[in-house]
Short mmCIF file of C-alpha atoms and ligand atoms in Angstrom, two decimals:
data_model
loop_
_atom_site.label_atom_id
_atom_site.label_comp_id
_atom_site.label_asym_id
_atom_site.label_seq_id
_atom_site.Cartn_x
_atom_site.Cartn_y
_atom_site.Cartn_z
CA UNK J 1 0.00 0.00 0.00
CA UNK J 2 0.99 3.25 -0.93
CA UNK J 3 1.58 6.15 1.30
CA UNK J 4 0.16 9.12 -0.63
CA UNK J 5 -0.93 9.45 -4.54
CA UNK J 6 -0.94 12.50 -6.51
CA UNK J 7 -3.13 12.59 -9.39
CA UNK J 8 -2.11 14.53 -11.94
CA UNK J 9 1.43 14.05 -13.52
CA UNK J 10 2.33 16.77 -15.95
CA UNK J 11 5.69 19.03 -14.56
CA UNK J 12 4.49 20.25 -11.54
CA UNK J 13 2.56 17.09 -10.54
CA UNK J 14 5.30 14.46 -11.56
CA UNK J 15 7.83 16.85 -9.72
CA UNK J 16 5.47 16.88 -6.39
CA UNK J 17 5.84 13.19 -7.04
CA UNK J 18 9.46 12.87 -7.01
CA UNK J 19 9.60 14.91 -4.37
CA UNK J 20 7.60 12.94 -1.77
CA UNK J 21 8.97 9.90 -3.16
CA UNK J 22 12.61 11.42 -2.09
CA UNK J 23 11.76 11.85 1.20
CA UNK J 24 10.90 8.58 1.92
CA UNK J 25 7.18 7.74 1.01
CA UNK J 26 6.09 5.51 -0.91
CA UNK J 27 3.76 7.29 -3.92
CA UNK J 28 1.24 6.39 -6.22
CA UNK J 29 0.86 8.17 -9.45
CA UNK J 30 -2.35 8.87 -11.98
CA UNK J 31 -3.12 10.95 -14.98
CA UNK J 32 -6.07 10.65 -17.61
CA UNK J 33 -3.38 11.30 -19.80
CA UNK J 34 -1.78 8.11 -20.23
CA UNK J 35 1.91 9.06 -21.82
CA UNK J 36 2.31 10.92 -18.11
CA UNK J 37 1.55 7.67 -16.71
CA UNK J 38 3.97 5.96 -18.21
CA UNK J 39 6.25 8.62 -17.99
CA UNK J 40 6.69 7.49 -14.17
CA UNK J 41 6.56 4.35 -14.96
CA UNK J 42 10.00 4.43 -16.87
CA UNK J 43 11.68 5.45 -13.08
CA UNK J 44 11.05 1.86 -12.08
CA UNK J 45 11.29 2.85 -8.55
CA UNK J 46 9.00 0.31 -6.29
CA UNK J 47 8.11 3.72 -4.27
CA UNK J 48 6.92 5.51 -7.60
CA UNK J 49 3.39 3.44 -8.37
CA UNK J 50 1.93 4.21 -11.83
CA UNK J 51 -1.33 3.33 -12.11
CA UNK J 52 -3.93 3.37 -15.03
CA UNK J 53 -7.30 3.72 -13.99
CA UNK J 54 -9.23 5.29 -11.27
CA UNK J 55 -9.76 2.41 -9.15
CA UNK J 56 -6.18 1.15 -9.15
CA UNK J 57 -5.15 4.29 -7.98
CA UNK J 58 -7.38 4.79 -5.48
CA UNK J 59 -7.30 1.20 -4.14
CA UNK J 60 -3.35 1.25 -3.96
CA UNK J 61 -3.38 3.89 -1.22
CA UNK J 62 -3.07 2.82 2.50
CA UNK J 63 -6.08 4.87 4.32
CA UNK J 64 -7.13 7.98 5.43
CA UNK J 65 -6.22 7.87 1.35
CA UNK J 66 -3.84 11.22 0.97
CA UNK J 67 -4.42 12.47 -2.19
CA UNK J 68 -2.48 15.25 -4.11
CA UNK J 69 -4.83 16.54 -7.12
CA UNK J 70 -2.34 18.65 -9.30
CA UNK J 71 -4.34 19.71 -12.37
CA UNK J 72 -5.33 22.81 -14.09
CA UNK J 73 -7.62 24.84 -11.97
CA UNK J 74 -11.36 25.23 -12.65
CA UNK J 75 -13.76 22.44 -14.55
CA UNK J 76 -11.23 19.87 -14.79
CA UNK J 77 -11.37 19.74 -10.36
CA UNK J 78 -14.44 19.37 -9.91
CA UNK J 79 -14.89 16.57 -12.88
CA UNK J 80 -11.79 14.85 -11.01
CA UNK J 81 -13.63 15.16 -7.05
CA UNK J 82 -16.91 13.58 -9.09
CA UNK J 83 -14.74 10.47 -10.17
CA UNK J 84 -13.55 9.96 -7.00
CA UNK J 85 -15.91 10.39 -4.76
CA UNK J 86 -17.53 6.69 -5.38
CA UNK J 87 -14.30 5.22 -4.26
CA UNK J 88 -12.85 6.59 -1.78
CA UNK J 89 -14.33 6.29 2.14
CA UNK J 90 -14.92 8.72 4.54
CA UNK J 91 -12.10 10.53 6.44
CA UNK J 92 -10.03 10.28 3.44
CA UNK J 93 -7.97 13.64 2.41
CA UNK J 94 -8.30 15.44 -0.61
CA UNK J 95 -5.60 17.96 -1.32
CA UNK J 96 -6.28 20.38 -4.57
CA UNK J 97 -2.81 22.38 -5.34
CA UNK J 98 -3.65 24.21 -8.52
CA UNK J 99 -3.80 27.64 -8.36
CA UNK J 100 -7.58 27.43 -7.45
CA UNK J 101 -10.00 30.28 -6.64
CA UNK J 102 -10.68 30.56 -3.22
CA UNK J 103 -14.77 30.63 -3.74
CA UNK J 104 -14.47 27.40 -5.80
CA UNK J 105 -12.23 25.77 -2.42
CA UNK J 106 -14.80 27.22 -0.51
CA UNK J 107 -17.59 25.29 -2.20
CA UNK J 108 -15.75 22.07 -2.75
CA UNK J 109 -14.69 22.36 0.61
CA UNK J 110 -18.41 22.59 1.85
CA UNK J 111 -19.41 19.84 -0.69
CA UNK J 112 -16.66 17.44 0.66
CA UNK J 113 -17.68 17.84 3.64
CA UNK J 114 -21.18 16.60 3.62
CA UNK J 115 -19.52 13.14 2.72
CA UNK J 116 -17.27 13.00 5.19
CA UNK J 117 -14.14 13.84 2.81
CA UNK J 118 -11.48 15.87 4.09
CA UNK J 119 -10.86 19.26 1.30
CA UNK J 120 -7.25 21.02 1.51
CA UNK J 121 -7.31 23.74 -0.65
CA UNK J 122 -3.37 24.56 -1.17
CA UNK J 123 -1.53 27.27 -2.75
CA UNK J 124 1.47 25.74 -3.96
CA UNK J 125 4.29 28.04 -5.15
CA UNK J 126 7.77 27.62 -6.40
CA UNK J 127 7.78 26.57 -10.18
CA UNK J 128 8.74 23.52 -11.74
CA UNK J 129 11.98 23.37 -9.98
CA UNK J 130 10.57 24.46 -6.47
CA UNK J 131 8.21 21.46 -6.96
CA UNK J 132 10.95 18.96 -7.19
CA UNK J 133 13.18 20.38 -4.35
CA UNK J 134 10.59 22.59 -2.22
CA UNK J 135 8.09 24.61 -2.48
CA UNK J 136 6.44 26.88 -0.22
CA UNK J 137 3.36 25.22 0.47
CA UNK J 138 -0.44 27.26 2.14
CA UNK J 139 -2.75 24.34 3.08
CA UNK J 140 -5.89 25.82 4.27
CA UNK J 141 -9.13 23.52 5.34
CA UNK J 142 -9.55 21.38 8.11
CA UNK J 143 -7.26 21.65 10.91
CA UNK J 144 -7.12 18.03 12.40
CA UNK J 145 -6.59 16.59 8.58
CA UNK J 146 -3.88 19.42 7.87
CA UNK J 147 -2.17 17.53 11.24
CA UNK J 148 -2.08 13.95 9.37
CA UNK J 149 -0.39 15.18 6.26
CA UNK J 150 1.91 17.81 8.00
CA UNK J 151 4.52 15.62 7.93
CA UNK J 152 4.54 14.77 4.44
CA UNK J 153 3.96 18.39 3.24
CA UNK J 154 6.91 19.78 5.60
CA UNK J 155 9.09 16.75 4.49
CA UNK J 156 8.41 17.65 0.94
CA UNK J 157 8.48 21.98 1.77
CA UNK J 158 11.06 24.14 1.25
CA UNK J 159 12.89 25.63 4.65
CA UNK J 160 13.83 29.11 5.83
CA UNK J 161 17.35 29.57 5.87
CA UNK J 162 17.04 28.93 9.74
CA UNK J 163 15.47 25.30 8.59
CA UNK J 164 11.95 26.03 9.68
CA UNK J 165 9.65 23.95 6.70
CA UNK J 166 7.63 26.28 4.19
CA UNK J 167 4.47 25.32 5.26
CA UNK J 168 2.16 25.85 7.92
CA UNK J 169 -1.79 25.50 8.39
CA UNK J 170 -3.50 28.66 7.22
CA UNK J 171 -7.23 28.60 7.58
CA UNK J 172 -10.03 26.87 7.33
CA UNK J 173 -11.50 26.46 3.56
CA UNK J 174 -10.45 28.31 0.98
CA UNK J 175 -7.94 30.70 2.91
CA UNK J 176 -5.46 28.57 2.04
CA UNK J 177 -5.76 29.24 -1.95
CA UNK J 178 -6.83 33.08 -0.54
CA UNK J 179 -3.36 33.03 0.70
CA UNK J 180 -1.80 31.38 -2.87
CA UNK J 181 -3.80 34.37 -4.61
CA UNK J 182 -2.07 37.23 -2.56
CA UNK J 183 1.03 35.97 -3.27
CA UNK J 184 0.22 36.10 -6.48
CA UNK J 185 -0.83 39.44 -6.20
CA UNK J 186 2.55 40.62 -4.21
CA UNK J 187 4.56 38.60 -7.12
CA UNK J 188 2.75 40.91 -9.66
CA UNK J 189 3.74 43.98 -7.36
CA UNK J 190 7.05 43.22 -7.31
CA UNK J 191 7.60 41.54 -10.78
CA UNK J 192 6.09 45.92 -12.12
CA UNK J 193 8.38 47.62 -9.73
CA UNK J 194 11.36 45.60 -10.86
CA UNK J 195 10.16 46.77 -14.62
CA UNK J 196 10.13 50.40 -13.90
CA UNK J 197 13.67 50.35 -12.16
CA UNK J 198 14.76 48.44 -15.19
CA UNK J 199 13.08 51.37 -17.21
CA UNK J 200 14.57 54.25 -15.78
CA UNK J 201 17.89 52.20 -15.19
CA UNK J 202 18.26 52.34 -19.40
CA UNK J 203 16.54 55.32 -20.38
CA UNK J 204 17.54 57.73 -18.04
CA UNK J 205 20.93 55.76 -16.58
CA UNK J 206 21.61 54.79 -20.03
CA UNK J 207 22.80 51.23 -18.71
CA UNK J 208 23.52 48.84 -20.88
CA UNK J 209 22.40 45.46 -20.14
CA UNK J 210 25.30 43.65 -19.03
CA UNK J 211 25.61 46.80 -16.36
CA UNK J 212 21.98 46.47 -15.69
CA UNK J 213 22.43 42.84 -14.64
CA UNK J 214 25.75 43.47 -12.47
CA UNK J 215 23.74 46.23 -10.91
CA UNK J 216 20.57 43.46 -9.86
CA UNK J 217 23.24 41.02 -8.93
CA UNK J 218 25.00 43.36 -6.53
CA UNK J 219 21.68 44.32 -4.73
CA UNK J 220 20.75 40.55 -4.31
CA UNK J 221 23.81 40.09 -2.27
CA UNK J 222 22.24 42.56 0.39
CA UNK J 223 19.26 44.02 1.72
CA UNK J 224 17.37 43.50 -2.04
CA UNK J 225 18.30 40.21 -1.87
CA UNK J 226 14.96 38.27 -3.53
CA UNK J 227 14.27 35.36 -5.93
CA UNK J 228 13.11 37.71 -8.49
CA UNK J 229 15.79 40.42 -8.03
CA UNK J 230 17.96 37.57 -8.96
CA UNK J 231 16.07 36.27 -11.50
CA UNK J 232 16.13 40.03 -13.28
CA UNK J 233 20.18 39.56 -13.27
CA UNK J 234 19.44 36.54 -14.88
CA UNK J 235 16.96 37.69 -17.85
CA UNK J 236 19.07 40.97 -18.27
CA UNK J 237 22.33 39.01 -18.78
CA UNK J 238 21.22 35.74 -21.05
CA UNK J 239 22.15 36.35 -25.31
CA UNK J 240 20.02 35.33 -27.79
CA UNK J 241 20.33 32.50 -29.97
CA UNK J 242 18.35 33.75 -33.03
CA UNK J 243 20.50 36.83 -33.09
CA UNK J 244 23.80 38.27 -31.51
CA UNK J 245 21.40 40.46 -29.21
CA UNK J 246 20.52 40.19 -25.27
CA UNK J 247 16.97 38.12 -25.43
CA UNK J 248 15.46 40.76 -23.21
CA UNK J 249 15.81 43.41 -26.08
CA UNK J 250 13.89 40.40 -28.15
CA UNK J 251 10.50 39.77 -26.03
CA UNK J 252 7.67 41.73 -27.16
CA UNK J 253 6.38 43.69 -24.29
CA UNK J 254 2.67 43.02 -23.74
CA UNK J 255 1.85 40.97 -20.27
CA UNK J 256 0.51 37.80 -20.07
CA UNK J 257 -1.54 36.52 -17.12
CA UNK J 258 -3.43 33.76 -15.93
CA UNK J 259 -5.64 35.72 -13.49
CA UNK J 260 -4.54 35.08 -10.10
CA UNK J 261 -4.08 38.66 -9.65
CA UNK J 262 -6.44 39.83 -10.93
CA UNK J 263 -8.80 37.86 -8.40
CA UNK J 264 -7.03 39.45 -5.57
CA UNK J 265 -7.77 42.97 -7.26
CA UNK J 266 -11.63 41.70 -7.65
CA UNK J 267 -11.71 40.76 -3.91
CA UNK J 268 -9.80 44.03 -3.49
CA UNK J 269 -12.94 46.05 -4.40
CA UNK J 270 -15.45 43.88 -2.32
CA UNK J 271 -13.11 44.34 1.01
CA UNK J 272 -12.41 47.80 0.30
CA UNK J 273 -8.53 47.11 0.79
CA UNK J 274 -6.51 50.50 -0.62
CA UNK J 275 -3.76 47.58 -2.31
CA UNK J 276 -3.02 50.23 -5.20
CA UNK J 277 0.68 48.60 -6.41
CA UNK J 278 -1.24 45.74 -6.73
CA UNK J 279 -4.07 47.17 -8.81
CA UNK J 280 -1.55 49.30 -10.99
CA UNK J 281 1.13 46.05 -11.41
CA UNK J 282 -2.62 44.26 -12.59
CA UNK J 283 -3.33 46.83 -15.10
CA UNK J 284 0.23 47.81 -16.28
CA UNK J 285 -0.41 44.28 -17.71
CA UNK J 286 -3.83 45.49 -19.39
CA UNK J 287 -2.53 48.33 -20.79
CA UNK J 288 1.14 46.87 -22.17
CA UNK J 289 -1.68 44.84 -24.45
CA UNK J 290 -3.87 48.14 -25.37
CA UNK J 291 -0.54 50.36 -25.89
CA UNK J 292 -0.78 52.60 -29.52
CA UNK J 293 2.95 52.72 -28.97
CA UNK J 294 3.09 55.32 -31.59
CA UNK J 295 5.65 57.69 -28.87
CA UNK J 296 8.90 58.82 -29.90
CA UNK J 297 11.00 56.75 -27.72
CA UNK J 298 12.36 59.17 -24.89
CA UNK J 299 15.54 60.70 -26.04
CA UNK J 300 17.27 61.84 -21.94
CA UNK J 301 21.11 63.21 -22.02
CA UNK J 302 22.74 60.64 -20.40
CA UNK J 303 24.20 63.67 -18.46
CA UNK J 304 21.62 64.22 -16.89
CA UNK J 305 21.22 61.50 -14.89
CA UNK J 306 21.87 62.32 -11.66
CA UNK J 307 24.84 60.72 -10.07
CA UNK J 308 23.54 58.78 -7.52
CA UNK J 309 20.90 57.48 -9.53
CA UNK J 310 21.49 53.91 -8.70
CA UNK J 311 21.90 54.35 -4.89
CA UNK J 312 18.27 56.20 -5.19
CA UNK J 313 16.84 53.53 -7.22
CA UNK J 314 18.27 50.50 -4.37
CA UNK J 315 16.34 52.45 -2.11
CA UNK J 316 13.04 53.30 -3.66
CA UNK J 317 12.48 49.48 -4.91
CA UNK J 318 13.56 48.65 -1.43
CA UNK J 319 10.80 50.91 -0.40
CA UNK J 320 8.21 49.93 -2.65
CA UNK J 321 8.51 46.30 -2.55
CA UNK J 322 7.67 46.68 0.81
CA UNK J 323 4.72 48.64 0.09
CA UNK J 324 3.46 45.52 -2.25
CA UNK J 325 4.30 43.00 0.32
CA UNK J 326 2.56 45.11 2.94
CA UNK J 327 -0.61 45.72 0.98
CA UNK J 328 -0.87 42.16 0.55
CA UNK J 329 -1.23 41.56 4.14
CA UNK J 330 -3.26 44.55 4.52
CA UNK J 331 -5.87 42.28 2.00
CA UNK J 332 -5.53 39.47 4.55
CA UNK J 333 -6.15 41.24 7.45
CA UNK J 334 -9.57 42.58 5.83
CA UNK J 335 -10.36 39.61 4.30
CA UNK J 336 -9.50 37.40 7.77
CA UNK J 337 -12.62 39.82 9.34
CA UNK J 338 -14.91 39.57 6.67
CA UNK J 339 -14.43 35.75 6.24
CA UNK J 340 -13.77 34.76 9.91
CA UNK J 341 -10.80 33.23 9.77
CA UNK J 342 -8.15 33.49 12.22
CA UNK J 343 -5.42 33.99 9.85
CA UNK J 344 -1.33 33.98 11.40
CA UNK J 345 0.70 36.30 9.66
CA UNK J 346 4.07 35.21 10.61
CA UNK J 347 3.03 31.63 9.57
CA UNK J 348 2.14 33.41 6.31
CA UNK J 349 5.50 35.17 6.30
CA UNK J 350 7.59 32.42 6.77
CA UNK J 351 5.91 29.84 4.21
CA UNK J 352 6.85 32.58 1.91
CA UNK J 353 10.12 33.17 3.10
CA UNK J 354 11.97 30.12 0.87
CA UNK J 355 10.13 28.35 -1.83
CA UNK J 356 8.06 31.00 -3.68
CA UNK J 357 8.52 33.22 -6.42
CA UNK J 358 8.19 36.58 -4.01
CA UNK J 359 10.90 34.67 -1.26
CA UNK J 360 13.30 37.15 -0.25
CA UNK J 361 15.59 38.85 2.79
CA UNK J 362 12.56 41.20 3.49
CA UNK J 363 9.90 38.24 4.37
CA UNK J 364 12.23 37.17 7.12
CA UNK J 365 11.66 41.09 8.75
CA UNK J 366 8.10 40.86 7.58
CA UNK J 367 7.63 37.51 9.78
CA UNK J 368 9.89 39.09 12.48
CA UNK J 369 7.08 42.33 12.63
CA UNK J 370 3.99 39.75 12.90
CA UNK J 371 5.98 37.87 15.79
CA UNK J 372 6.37 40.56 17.90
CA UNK J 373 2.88 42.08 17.07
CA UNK J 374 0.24 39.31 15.74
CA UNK J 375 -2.59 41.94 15.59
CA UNK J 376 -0.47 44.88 13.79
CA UNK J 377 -2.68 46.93 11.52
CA UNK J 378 -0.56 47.66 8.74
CA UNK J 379 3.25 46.68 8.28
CA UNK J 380 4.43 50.11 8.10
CA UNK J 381 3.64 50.30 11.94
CA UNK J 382 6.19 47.93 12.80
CA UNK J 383 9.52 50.19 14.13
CA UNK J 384 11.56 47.94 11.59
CA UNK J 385 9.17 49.29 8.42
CA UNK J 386 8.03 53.07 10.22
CA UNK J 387 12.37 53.24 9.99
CA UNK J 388 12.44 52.06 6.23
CA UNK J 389 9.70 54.62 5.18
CA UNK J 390 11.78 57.27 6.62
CA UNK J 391 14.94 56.62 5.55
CA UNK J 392 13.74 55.55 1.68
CA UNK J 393 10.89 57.98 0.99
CA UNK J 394 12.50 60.71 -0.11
CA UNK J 395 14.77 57.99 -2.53
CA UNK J 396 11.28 57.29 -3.87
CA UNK J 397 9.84 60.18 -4.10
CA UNK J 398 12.82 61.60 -6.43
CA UNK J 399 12.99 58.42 -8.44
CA UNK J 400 9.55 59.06 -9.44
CA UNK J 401 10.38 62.70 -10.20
CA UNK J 402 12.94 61.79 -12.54
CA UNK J 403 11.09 59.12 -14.16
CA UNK J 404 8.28 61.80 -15.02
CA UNK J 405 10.67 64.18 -16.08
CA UNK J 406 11.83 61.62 -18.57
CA UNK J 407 8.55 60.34 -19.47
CA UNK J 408 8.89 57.10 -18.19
CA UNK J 409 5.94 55.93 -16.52
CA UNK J 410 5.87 54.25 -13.05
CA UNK J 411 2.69 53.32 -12.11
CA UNK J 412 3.68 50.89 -9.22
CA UNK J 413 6.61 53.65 -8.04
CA UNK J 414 4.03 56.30 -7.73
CA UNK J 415 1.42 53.94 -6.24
CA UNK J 416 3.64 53.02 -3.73
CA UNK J 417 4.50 56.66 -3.07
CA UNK J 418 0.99 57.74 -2.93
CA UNK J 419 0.07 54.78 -0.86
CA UNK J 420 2.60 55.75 1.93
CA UNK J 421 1.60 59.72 1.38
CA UNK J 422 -2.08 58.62 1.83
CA UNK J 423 -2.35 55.98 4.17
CA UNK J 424 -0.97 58.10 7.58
CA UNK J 425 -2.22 61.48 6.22
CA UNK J 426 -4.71 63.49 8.77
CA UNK J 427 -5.31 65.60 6.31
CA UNK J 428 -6.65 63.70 3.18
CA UNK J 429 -8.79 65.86 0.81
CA UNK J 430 -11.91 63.81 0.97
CA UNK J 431 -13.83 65.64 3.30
CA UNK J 432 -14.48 67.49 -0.51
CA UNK J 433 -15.94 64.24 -1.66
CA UNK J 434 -18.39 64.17 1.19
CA UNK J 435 -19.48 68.01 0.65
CA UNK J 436 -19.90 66.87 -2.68
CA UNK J 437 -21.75 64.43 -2.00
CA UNK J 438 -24.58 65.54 0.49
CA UNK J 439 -24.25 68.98 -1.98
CA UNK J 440 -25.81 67.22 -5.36
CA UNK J 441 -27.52 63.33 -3.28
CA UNK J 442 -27.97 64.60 0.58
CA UNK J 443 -25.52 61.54 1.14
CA UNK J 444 -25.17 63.10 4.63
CA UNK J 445 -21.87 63.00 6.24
CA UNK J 446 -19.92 62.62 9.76
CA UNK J 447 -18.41 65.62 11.32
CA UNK J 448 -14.85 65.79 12.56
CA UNK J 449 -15.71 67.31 15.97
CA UNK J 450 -18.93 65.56 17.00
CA UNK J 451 -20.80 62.35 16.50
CA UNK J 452 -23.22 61.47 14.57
CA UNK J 453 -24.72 62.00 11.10
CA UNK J 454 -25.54 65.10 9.25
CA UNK J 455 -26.73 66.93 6.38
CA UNK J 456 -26.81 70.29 5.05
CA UNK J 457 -29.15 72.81 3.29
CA UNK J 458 -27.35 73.92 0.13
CA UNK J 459 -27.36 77.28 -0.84
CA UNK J 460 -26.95 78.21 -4.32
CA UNK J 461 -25.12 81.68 -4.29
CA UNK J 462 -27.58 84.58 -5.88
C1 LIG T 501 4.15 30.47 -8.31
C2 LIG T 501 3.62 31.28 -9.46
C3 LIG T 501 2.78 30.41 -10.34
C4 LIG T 501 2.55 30.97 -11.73
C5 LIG T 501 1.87 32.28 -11.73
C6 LIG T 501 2.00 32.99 -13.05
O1 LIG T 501 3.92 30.90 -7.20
O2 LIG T 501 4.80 29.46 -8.54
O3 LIG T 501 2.87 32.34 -8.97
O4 LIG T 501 1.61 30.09 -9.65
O5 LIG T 501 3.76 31.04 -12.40
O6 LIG T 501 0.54 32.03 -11.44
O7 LIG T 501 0.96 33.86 -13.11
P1 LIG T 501 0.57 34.71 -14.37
O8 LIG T 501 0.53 33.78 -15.55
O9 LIG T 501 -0.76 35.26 -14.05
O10 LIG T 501 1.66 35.73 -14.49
#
């Protein structure tokens, strides 16, 4: 009998697999798709089961069954819980790791329920490679399952570089796939800001791209230091095999997405949760795809690039990275109150802290802020983050300056700017917007030196 199955055996699937497998559990594989069936097969490893058909998979499993279902998100889940649910018995454990959304977890979860199957939704992030050596896992559903496969899923995790696993129970339902969908949402934060840096770095720094990727490298080696700071070395540096050219200066650029963050911008606007990097890094993809690109390309002086135009830029990605990571939690505090779940941000932190795309040096201060404050309202009230708005704002604030001197457009930059302007001002403008309103609706309004509600008479002026 096998000790968990994973249904499902394309990259990601076969590499959760392997992975399990590796750490000393035995594993049964299954795929409708029969070549990825036999694909394991070829391993010929006694702890690597291929099997065929629905029963043989299911009947190989020593029970509670464990049960990995790694398949696209969306129709193709719930066709696969309909198949199984004749076969397996109650108390078993289904795990779904797509990239799910969290109202479809939240269903299945419910529906799973009522016959005494255990749901896991779980965000699973890391890419192919991630999935074969650890990924950051964010298993939400019920608590007292999540504790029979825990050790499996922190074998199989990635760990923190103090060797804490990269997984921890979330929430019930379909938190843990809310979870998957922030990170999503941070990754598209970051993934914009790291764009515009890049953009000002060649148009107004006039960097070449061999400088551009010493100048990522060098900031991964400190406080910068991310997976997709390092990655941007990476893409900057790598030639072309069609031409002499760096690839980068090769890829068309219009944004592709899948939609994971652009659900966490939907839920955005039901919460009410101000996550503007997010929303911007969303639509900067939208509107690389509706460009009329018929600009001059921005001719700058290369003169005129201010000296320390590198030192600035560290500091206002620094800055605004820590914006999107701190909007994201923002989200999941709002969305832990509106959904009831009890939601532990320095688990959060530190399943995100090796593993993921959006891992980096910053997540291990992040989980540091939530451990000595589980109930802090925003990030930026942490002493650690208060002390890196102070000493980076003004970085940022110039960066985005220069970039609209030179007509390069930063809409993440300036979000995060505006975000940090807004969020502790007293004295926001939209006391306007609530004259306005009871002027032309009689929306009525609350005063800022009594209670209650009120309304004004209008006058028009004679
Ligand atoms: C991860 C990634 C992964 C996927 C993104 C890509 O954590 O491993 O986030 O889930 O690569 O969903 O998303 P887009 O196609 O929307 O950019």
């Amino acid at each position: 009998m096998q000790q968990f199955g994973v249904i499902g055996l394309s990259v990601m699937g076969k590499n959760l697999a392997l992975n399990v497998k590796n750490h000393g559990y035995s594993v049964s594989g299954f795929s409708i798709d029969k070549p990825e069936v036999d694909a394991l097969a070829k391993y010929e490893d006694k702890d690597l089961k291929p099997t065929y058909t629905w029963e043989e998979f299911v009947n190989s499993l020593e029970k509670p069954r464990k049960i990995l279902i790694q398949i696209m998100a969306g129709k193709p889940v719930d066709e696969t819980l309909q198949k199984l649910l004749p076969l397996l018995d109650k108390g078993d454990i289904l795990i779904d790791g797509g990239n799910s959304n969290f109202h479809d977890t939240n269903r299945r979860y419910e529906e799973m329920e009522k016959h005494g199957i255990h749901f896991i939704g779980m965000g699973v992030s890391g890419g192919e490679e991630g999935a074969l050596n650890g990924p950051a896992l964010m298993p939400g559903g019920d608590e007292k399952a999540y504790e029979e496969v825990s050790p499996i899923l922190e074998a199989m995790a990635a760990k923190t570089p103090t060797g804490q696993p990269c997984v921890g129970y979330i929430g019930p339902a379909g938190s843990g796939h809310y979870v998957k969908m922030v990170h999503n949402g941070i990754e598209y934060g970051i993934m914009q800001i790291i764009s515009e840096v890049y953009d000002v770095l060649r148009t107004v720094g006039h960097y070449s791209n061999d400088e551009m990727s010493e100048i990522f490298k060098n900031w991964d080696k400190g406080a910068l230091q991310a997976y997709l700071i390092e990655i941007t070395a990476k893409v900057l540096k790598q030639k072309d095999n069609l031409t002499d050219d760096h690839i980068i200066d090769h890829i068309l650029n219009e944004a592709s997405y899948k939609g994971t963050g652009n659900w966490m911008l939907e839920d955005a606007i039901r919460l009410g949760a101000p996550i503007t990097v997010i929303a911007e890094a969303v639509l900067a993809r939208f509107m690389s795809k509706a460009t009329l690109r018929d600009d001059p390309e921005p001719k700058i002086d290369p003169e005129k690039a201010p000296k320390d135009l590198v030192d600035q830029l560290a500091k206002a990605l620094y800055l605004a990275m820590a914006v999107s990571y701190g909007q994201g939690f923002e989200q999941l505090t709002m969305a832990a109150k509106a959904y009831n779940w009890r939601l532990h941000y320095s688990t959060i932190a530190q399943n995100w802290e090796a593993g993921c795309i959006i891992r980096s040096q910053m997540l291990h201060d992040i989980k540091f802020a939530y451990n000595a404050d589980k109930d802090l309202p925003n990030l930026f009230k942490a002493p650690f983050f208060d002390k890196v708005k102070k000493e980076n704002i003004s970085a940022l604030r110039e960066v985005v300056k220069i970039a609209a001197d030179a007509g390069v457009p930063t809409p993440t930059l300036s979000a995060a700017l505006n975000y940090l302007e807004s969020i502790f001002n007293p004295r926001l403008p939209q006391n306007m917007i609530q004259g306005q309103r009871d002027y032309f609706g009689a929306h009525t309004y609350q005063r800022n030196d009594r209670p209650g509600t009120f309304h004004t008479e209008w006058y028009e002026e004679k």
